[in-house]
PDB file of C-alpha atoms in Angstrom:
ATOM      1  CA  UNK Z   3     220.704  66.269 164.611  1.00  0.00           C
ATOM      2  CA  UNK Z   4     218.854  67.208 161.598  1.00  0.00           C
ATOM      3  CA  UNK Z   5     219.910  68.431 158.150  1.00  0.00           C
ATOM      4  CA  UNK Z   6     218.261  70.007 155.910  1.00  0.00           C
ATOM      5  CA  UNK Z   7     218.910  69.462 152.013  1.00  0.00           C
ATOM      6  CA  UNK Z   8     217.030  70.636 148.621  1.00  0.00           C
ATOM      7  CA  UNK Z   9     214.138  68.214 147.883  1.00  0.00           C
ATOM      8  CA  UNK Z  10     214.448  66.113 145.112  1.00  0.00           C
ATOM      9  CA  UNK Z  11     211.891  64.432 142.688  1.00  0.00           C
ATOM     10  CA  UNK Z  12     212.497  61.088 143.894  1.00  0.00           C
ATOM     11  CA  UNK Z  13     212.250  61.831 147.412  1.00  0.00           C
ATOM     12  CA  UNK Z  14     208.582  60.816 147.055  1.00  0.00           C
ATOM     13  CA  UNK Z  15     208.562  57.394 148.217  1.00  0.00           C
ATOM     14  CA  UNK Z  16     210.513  58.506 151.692  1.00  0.00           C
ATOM     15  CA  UNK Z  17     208.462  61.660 152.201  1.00  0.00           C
ATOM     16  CA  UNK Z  18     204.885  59.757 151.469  1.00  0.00           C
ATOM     17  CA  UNK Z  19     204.442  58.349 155.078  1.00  0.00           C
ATOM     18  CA  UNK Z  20     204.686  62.275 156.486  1.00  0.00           C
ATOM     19  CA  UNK Z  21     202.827  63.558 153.956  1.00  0.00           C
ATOM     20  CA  UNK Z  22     199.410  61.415 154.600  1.00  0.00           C
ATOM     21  CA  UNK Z  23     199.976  61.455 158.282  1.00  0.00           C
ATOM     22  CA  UNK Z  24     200.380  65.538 158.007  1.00  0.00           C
ATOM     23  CA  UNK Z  25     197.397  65.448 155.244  1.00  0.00           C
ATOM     24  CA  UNK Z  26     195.231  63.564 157.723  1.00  0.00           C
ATOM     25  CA  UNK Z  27     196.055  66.196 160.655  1.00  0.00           C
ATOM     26  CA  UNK Z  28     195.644  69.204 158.923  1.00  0.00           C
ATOM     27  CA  UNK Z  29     192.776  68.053 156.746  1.00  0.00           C
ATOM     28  CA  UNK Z  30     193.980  68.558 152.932  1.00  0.00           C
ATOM     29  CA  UNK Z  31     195.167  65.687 150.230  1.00  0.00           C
ATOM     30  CA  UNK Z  32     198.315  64.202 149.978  1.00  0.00           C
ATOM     31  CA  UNK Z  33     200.593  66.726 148.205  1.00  0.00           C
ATOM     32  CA  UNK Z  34     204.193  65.046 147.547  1.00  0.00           C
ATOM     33  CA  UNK Z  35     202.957  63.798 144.226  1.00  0.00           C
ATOM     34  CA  UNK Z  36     205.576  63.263 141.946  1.00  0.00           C
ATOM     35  CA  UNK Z  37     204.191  65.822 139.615  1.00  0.00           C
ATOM     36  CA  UNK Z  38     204.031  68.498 142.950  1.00  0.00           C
ATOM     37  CA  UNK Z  39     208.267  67.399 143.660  1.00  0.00           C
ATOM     38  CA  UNK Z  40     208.974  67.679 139.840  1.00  0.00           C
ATOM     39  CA  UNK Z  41     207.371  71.474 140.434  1.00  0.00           C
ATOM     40  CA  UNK Z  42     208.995  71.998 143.675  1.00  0.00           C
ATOM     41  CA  UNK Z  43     212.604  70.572 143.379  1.00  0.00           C
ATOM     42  CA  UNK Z  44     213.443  73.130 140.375  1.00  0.00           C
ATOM     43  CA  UNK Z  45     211.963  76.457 142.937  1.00  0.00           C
ATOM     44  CA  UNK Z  46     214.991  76.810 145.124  1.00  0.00           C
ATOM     45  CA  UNK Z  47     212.832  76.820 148.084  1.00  0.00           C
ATOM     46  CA  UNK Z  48     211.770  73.475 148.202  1.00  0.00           C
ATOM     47  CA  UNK Z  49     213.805  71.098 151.245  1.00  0.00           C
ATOM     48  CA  UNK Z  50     213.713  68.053 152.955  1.00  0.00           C
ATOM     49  CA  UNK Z  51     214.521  67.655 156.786  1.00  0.00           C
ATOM     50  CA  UNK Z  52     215.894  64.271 157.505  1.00  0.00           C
ATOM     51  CA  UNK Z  53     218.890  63.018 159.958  1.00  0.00           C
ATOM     52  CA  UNK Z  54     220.892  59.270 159.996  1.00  0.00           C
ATOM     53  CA  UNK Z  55     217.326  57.820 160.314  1.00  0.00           C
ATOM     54  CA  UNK Z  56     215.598  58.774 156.906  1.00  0.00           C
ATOM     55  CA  UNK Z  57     213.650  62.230 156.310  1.00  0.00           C
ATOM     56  CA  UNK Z  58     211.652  64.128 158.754  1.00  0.00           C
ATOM     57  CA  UNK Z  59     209.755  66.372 157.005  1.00  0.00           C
ATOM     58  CA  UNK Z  60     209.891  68.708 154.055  1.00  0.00           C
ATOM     59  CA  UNK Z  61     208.822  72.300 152.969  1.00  0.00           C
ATOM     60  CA  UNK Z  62     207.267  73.007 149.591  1.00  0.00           C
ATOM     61  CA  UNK Z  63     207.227  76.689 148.492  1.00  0.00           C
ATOM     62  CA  UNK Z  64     208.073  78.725 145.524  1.00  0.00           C
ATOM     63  CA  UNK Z  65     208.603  82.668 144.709  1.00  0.00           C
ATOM     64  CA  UNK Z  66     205.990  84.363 143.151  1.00  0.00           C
ATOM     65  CA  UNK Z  67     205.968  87.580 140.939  1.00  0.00           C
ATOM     66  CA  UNK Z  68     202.968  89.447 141.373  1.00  0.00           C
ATOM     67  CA  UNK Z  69     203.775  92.373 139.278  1.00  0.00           C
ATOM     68  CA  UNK Z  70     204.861  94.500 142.007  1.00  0.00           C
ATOM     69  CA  UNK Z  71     206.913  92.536 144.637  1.00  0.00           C
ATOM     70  CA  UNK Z  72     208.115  88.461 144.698  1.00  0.00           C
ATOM     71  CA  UNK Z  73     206.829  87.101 147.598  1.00  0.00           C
ATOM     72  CA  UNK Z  74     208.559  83.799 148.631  1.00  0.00           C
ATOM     73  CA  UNK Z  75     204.577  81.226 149.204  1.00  0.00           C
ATOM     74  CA  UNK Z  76     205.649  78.845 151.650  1.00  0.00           C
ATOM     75  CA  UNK Z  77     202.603  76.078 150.648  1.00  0.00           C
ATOM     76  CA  UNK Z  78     203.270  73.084 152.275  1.00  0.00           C
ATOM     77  CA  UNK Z  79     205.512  72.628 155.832  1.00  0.00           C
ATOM     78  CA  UNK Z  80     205.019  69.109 156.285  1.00  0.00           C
ATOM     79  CA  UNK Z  81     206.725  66.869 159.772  1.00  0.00           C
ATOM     80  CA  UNK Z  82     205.403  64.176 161.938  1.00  0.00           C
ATOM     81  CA  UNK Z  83     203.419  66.238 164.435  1.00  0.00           C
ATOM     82  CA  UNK Z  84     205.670  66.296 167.445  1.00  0.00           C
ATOM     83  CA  UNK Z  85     208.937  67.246 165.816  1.00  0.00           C
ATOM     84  CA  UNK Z  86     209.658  70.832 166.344  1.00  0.00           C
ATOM     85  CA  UNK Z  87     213.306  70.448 165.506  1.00  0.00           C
ATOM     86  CA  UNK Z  88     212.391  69.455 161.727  1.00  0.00           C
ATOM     87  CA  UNK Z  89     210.007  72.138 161.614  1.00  0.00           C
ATOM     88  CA  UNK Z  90     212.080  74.954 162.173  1.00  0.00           C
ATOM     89  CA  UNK Z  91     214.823  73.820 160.047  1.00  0.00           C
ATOM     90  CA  UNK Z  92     213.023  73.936 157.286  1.00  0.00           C
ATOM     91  CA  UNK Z  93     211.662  76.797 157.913  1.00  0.00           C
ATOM     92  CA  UNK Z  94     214.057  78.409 158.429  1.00  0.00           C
ATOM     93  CA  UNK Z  95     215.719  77.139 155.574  1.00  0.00           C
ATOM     94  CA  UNK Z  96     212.680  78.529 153.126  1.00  0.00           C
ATOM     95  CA  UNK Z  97     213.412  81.857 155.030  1.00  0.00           C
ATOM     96  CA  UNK Z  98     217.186  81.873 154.252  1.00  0.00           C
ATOM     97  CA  UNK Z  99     216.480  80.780 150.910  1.00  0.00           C
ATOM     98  CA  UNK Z 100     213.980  83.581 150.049  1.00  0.00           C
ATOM     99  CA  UNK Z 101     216.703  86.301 151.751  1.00  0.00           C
ATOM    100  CA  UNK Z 102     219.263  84.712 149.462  1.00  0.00           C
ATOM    101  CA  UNK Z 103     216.984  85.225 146.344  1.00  0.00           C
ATOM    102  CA  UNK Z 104     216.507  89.078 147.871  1.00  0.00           C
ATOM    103  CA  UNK Z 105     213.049  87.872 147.956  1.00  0.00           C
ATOM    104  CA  UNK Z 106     212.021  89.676 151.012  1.00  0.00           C
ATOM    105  CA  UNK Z 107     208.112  88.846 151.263  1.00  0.00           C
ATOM    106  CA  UNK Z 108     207.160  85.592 152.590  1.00  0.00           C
ATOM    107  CA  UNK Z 109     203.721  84.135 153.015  1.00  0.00           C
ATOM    108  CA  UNK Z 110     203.064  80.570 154.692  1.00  0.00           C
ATOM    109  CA  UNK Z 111     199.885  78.092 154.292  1.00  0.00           C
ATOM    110  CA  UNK Z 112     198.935  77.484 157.661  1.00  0.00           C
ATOM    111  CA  UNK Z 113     196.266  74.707 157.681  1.00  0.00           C
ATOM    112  CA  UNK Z 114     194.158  75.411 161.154  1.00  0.00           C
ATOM    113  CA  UNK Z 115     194.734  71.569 162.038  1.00  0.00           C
ATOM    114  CA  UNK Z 116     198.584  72.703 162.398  1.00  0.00           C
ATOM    115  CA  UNK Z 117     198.732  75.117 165.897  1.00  0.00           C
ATOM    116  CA  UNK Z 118     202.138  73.887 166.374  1.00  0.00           C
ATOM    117  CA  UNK Z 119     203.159  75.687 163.021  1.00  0.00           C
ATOM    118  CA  UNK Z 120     200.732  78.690 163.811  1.00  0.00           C
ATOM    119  CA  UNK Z 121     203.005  78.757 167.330  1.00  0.00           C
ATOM    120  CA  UNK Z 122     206.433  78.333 165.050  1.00  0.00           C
ATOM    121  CA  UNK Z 123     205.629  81.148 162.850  1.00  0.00           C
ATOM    122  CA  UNK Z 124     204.228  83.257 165.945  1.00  0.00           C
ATOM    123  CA  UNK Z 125     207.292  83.374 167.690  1.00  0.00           C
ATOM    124  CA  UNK Z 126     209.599  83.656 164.135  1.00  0.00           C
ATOM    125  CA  UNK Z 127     207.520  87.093 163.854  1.00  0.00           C
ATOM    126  CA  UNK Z 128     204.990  85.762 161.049  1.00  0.00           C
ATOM    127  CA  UNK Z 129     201.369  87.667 161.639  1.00  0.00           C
ATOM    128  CA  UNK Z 130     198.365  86.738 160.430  1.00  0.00           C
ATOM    129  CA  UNK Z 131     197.068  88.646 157.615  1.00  0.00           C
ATOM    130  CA  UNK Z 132     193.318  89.873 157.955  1.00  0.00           C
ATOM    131  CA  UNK Z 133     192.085  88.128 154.806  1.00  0.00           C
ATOM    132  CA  UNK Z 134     190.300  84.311 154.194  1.00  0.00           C
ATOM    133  CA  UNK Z 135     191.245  81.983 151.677  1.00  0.00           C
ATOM    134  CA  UNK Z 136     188.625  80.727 149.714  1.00  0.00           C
ATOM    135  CA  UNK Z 137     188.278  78.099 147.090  1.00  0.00           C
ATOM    136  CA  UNK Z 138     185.850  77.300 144.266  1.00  0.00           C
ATOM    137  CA  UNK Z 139     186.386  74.261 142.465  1.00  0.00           C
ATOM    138  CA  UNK Z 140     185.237  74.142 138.728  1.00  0.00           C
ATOM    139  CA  UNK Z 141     184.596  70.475 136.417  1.00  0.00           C
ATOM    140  CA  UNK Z 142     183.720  67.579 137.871  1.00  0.00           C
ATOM    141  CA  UNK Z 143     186.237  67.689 140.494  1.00  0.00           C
ATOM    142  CA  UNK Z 144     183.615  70.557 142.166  1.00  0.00           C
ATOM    143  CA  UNK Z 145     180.557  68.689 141.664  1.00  0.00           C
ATOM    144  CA  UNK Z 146     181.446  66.051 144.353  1.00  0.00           C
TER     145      UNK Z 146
END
């Protein structure tokens, strides 16, 4: 059975062998940094899926004020790629967590190397919003 729990900063180490192998599927960097967890663990929607075996997955997201609205940004829903039971704990976790905050807006990252999330969030009543997310990098971080 799995539990899920708030993530903590030094969770890193456990969650660092789901977060390349989810990296590598959905083809983006590693994002449990310890830097990223610090950020994440003080949100109140950041949580860790794990059971008597160690962690199995984790959800990074944070609320967002936009000047009209919050909007709970679900950024990161990370598992080993066959566990469905991790996957919807946590997110339903970040959902109960954003209700709880009467944050009523949610938005999810949904890398197209992930179908099984797109599928999750499909039948939890997400929809796909008719917009594209672009990004420009600037420095020398861009010119590579």
């Amino acid at each position: 059975m799995v539990r899920v729990r708030p993530l903590e900063v030094d969770d890193g180490d456990a969650l660092a062998g789901i977060d390349v192998e989810h990296a590598g599927r959905a083809g983006h960097d590693p994002v449990a940094t310890r830097g990223a967890l610090s950020f994440y663990a003080r949100t109140g929607h950041a949580f860790v899926a794990e059971d008597g075996a160690g962690p199995r997955g984790f959800a990074l997201a944070q609320a967002v004020w936009d000047g009209t609205r919050p909007t709970v940004q679900l950024q990161t829903l990370a598992t080993a790629e066959a566990d469905a039971e991790a996957r919807a704990a946590l997110l339903e976790a970040v959902t109960k967590s954003a209700y709880d905050a009467a944050v009523y807006d949610l938005v999810a990252r949904a890398p197209h190397g992930d179908p099984a999330l797109h599928d999750l969030l499909d039948r939890e009543g997400w929809r796909a919003e008719p917009v594209a997310l672009l990004r420009r990098t600037l420095g020398s971080r861009g010119a590579s």
